[in-house]
mmCIF file of C-alpha atoms in Angstrom:
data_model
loop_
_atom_site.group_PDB
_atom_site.id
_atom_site.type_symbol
_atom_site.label_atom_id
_atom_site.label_comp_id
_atom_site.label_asym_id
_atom_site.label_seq_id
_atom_site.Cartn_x
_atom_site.Cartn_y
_atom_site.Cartn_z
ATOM 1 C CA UNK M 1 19.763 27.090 -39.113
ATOM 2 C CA UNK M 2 17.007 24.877 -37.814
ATOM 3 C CA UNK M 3 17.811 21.576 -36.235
ATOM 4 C CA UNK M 4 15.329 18.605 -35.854
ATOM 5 C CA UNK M 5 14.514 17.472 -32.190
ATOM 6 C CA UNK M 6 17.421 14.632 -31.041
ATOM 7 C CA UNK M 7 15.817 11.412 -31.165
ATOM 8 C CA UNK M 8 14.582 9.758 -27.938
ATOM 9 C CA UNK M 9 16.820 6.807 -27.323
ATOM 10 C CA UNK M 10 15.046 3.423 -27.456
ATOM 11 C CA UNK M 11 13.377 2.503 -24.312
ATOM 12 C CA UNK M 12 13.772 6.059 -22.070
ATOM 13 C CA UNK M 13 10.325 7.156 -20.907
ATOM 14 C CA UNK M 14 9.381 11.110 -20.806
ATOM 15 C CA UNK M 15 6.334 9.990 -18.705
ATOM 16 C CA UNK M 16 5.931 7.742 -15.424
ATOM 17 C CA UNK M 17 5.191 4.103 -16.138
ATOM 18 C CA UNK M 18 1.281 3.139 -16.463
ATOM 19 C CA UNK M 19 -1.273 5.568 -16.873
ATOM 20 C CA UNK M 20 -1.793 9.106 -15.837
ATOM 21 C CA UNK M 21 -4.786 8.894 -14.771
ATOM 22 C CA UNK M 22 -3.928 6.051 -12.231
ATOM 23 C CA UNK M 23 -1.050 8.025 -10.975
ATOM 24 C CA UNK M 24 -3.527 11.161 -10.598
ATOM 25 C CA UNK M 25 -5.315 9.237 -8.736
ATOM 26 C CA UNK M 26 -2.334 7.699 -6.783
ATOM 27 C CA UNK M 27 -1.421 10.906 -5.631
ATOM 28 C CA UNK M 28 -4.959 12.424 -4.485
ATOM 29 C CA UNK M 29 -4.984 9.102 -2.546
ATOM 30 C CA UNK M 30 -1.349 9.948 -0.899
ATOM 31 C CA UNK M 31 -2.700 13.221 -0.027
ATOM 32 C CA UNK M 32 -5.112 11.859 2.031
ATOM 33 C CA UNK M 33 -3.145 9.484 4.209
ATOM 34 C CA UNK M 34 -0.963 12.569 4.559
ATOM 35 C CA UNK M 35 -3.970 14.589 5.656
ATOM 36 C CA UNK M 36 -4.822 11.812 8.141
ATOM 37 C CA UNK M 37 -0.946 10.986 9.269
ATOM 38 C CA UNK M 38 -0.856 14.618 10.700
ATOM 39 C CA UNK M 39 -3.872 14.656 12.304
ATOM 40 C CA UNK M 40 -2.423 11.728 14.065
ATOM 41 C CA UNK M 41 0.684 13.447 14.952
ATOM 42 C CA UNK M 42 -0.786 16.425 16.150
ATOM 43 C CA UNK M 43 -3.351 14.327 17.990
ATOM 44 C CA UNK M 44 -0.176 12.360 19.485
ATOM 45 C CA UNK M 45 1.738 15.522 20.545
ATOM 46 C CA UNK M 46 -1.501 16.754 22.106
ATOM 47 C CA UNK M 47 -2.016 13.499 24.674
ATOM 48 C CA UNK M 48 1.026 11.505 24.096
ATOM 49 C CA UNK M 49 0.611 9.346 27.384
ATOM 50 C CA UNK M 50 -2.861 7.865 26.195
ATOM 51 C CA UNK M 51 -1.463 7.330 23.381
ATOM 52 C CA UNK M 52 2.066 5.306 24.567
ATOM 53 C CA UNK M 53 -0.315 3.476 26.819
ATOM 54 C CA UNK M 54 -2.844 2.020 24.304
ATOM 55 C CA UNK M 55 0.228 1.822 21.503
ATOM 56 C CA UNK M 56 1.793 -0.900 23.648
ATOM 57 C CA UNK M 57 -0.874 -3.171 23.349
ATOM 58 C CA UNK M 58 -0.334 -3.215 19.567
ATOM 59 C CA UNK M 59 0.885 -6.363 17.521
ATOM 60 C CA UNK M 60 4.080 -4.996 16.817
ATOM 61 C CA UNK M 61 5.157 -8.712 15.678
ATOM 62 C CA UNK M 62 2.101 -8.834 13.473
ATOM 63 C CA UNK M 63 3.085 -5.422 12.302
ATOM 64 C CA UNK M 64 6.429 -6.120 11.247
ATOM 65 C CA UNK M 65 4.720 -9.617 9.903
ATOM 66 C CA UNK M 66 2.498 -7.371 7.378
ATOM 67 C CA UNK M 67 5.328 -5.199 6.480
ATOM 68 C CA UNK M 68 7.574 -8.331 5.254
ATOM 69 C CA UNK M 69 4.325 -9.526 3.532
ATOM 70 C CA UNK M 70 3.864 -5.995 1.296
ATOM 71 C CA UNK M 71 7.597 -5.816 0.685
ATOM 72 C CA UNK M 72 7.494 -9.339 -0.926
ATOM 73 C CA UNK M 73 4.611 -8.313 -2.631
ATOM 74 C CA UNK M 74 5.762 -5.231 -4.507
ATOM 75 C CA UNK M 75 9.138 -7.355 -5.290
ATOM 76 C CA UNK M 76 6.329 -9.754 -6.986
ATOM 77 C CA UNK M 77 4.699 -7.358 -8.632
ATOM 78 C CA UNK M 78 8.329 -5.668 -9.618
ATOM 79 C CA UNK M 79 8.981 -9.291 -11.186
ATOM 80 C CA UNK M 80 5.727 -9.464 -13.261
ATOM 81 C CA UNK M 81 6.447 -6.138 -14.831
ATOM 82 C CA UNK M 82 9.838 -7.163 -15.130
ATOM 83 C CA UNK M 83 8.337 -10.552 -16.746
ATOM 84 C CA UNK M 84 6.056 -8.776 -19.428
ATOM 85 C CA UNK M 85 8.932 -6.009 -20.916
ATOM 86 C CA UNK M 86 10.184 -9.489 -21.802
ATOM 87 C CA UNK M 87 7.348 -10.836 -23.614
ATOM 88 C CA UNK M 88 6.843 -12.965 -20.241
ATOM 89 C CA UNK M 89 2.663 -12.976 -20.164
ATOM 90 C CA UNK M 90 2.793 -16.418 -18.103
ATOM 91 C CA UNK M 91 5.690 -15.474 -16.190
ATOM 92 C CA UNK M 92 4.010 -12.129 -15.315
ATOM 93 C CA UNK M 93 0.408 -13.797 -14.397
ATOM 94 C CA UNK M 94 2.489 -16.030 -11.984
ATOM 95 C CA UNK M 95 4.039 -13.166 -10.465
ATOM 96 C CA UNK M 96 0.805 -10.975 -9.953
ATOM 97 C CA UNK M 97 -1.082 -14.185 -8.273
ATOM 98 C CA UNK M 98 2.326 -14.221 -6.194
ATOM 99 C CA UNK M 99 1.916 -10.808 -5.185
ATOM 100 C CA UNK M 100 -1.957 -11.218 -4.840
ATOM 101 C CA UNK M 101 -1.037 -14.374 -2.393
ATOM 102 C CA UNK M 102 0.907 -11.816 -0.133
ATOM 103 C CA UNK M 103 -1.392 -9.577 0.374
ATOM 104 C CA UNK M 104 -4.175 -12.159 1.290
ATOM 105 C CA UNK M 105 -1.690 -13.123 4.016
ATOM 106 C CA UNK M 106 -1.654 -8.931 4.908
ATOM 107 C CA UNK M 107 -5.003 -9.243 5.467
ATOM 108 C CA UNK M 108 -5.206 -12.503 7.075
ATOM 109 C CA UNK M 109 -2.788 -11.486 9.834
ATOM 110 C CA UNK M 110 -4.111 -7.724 9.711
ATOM 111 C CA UNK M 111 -8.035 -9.238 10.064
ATOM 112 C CA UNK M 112 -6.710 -11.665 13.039
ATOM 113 C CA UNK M 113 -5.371 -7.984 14.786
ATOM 114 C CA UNK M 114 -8.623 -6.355 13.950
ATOM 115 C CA UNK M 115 -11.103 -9.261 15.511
ATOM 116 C CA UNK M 116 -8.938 -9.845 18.646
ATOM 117 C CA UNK M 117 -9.105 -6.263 19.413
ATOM 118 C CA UNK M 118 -12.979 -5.632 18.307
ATOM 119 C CA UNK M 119 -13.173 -8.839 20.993
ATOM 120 C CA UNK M 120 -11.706 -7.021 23.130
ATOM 121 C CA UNK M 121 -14.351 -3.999 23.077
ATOM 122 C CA UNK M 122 -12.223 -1.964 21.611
ATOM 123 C CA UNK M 123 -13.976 0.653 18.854
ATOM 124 C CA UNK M 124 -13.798 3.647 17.186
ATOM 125 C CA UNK M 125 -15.312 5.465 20.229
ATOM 126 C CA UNK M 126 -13.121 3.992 22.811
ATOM 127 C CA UNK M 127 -10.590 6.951 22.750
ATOM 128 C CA UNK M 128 -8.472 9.101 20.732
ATOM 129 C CA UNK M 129 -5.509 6.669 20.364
ATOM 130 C CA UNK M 130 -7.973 3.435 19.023
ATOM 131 C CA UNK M 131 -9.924 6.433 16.999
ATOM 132 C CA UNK M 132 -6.956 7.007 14.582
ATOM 133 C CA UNK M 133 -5.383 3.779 14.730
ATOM 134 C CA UNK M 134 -8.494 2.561 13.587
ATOM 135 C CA UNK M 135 -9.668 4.217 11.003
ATOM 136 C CA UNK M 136 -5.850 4.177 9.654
ATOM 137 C CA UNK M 137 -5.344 0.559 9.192
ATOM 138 C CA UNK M 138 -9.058 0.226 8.260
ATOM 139 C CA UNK M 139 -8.704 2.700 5.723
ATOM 140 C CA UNK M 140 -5.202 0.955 4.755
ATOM 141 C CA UNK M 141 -6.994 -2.459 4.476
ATOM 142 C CA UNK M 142 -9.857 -1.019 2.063
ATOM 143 C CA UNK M 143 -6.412 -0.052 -0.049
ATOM 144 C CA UNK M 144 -5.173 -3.458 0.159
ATOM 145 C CA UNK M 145 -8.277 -5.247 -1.076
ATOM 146 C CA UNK M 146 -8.822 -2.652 -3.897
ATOM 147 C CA UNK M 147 -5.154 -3.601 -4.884
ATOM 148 C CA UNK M 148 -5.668 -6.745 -4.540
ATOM 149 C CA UNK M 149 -8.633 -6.426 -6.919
ATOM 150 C CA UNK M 150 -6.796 -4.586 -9.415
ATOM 151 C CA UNK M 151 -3.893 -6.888 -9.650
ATOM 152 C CA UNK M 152 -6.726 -10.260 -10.171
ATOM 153 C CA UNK M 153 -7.698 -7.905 -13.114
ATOM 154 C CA UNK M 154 -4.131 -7.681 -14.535
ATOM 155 C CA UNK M 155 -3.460 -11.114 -13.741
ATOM 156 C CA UNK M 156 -6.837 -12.285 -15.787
ATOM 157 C CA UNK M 157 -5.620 -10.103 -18.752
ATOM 158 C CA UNK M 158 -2.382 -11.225 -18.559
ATOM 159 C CA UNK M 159 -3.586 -14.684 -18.876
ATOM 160 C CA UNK M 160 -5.592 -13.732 -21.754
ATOM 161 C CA UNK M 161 -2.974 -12.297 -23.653
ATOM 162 C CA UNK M 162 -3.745 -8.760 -23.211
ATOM 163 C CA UNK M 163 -0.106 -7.445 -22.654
ATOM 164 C CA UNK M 164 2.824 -8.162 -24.667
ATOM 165 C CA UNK M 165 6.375 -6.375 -24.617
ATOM 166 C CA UNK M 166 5.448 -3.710 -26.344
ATOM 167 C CA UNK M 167 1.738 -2.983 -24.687
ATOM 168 C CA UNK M 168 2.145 -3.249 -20.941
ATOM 169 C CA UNK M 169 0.415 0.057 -19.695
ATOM 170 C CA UNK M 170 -2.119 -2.285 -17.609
ATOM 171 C CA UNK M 171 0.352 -4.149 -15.503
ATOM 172 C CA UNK M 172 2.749 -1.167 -15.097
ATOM 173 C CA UNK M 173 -0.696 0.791 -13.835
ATOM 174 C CA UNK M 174 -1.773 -2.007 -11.577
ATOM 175 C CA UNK M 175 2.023 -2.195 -9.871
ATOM 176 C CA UNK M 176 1.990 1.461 -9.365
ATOM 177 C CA UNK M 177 -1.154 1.265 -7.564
ATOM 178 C CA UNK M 178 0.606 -1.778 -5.506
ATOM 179 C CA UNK M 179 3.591 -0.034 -4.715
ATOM 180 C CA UNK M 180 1.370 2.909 -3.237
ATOM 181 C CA UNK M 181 -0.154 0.405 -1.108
ATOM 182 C CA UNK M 182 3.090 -0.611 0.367
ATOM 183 C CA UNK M 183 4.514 3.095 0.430
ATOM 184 C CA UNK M 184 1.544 4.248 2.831
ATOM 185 C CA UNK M 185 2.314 1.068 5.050
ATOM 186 C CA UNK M 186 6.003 1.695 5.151
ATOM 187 C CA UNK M 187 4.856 5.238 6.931
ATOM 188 C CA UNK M 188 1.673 3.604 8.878
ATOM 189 C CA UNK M 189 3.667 1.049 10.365
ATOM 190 C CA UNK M 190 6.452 2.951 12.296
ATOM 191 C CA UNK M 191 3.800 5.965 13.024
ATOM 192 C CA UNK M 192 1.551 4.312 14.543
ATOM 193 C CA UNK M 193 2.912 1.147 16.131
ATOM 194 C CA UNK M 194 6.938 2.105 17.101
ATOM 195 C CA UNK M 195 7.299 5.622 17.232
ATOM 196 C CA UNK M 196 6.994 7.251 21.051
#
């Protein structure tokens, strides 16, 4: 006897929120870091005493600074998507330029870091430690404007009246991307600036 397929219950997803091709793209970009996080680690365990030395001069303050500021950000952006399941468009707008407002104070205090150092002489050639930590949190901060680009986008749409309760894909995608943002920060951080 043939039975039809139980319906899917209102609301359950069989697919990750936003679109695919974002999160295909969230993952070849997670792969990277990855790549580049054990480089650093093997490049750590292979001169760890340059490294400890120059690691101490770090911001850690500033550090733990931009790591309070992405947090708050992906609870803003959690809030907008949160906003626009409910039919929330103006709610959710205010929420992305909240979240867009915490990562211009990431790179405010991030750019501050970066200038004091580059005033210091310090650059990519200077040695192994400043090499990765570098190109790391430079690569990071190219992440952090694209996301911050992304979410403007959302947020312009939103205020348009582009997303509704039932068509959110757009602000779902550009949180994602957000939240990967913060996720490679949550491992940068501690890697590079606390652990010894």
């Amino acid at each position: 006897m043939r039975t039809d397929p139980q319906p899917v219950a209102a609301g359950l997803r069989r697919h990750p929120p936003g679109d695919l091709a974002m999160w295909v793209f969230i993952l070849a970009e997670l792969l990277v870091f990855g790549v580049f996080f054990a480089a650093y680690a093997f490049a750590r365990a292979a001169h760890p005493e340059l490294f400890n030395q120059y690691q101490a001069n770090l911001d850690r303050t500033g550090g733990l600074i931009n790591t309070a500021l992405l947090l708050t950000g992906s609870y803003f952006a959690v809030r907008a998507v949160g906003a626009i399941r409910r039919g929330g468009a103006t709610a959710c707008q205010g929420w992305l330029l909240a979240a867009l407002a915490a990562g211009g104070a990431f790179l405010l205090v991030k750019g501050a870091e970066l200038v004091h150092h580059y005033g210091e002489g310090i650059r990519l050639s200077t040695n192994t430690f400043y090499m990765f930590y570098l190109s790391l949190t430079g690569f990071h901060y190219m992440h952090v404007i694209m996301g911050m680009v992304i979410l403007a986008a959302v947020a312009a749409k939103a205020r348009a009246g582009a997303y509704t309760a039932a068509e959110h894909t757009g602000v779902e995608t550009g949180a994602a991307y957000w939240h990967m943002v913060d996720l490679v920060w949550l491992i940068l951080f501690p890697l590079v600036y606390v652990m010894r």
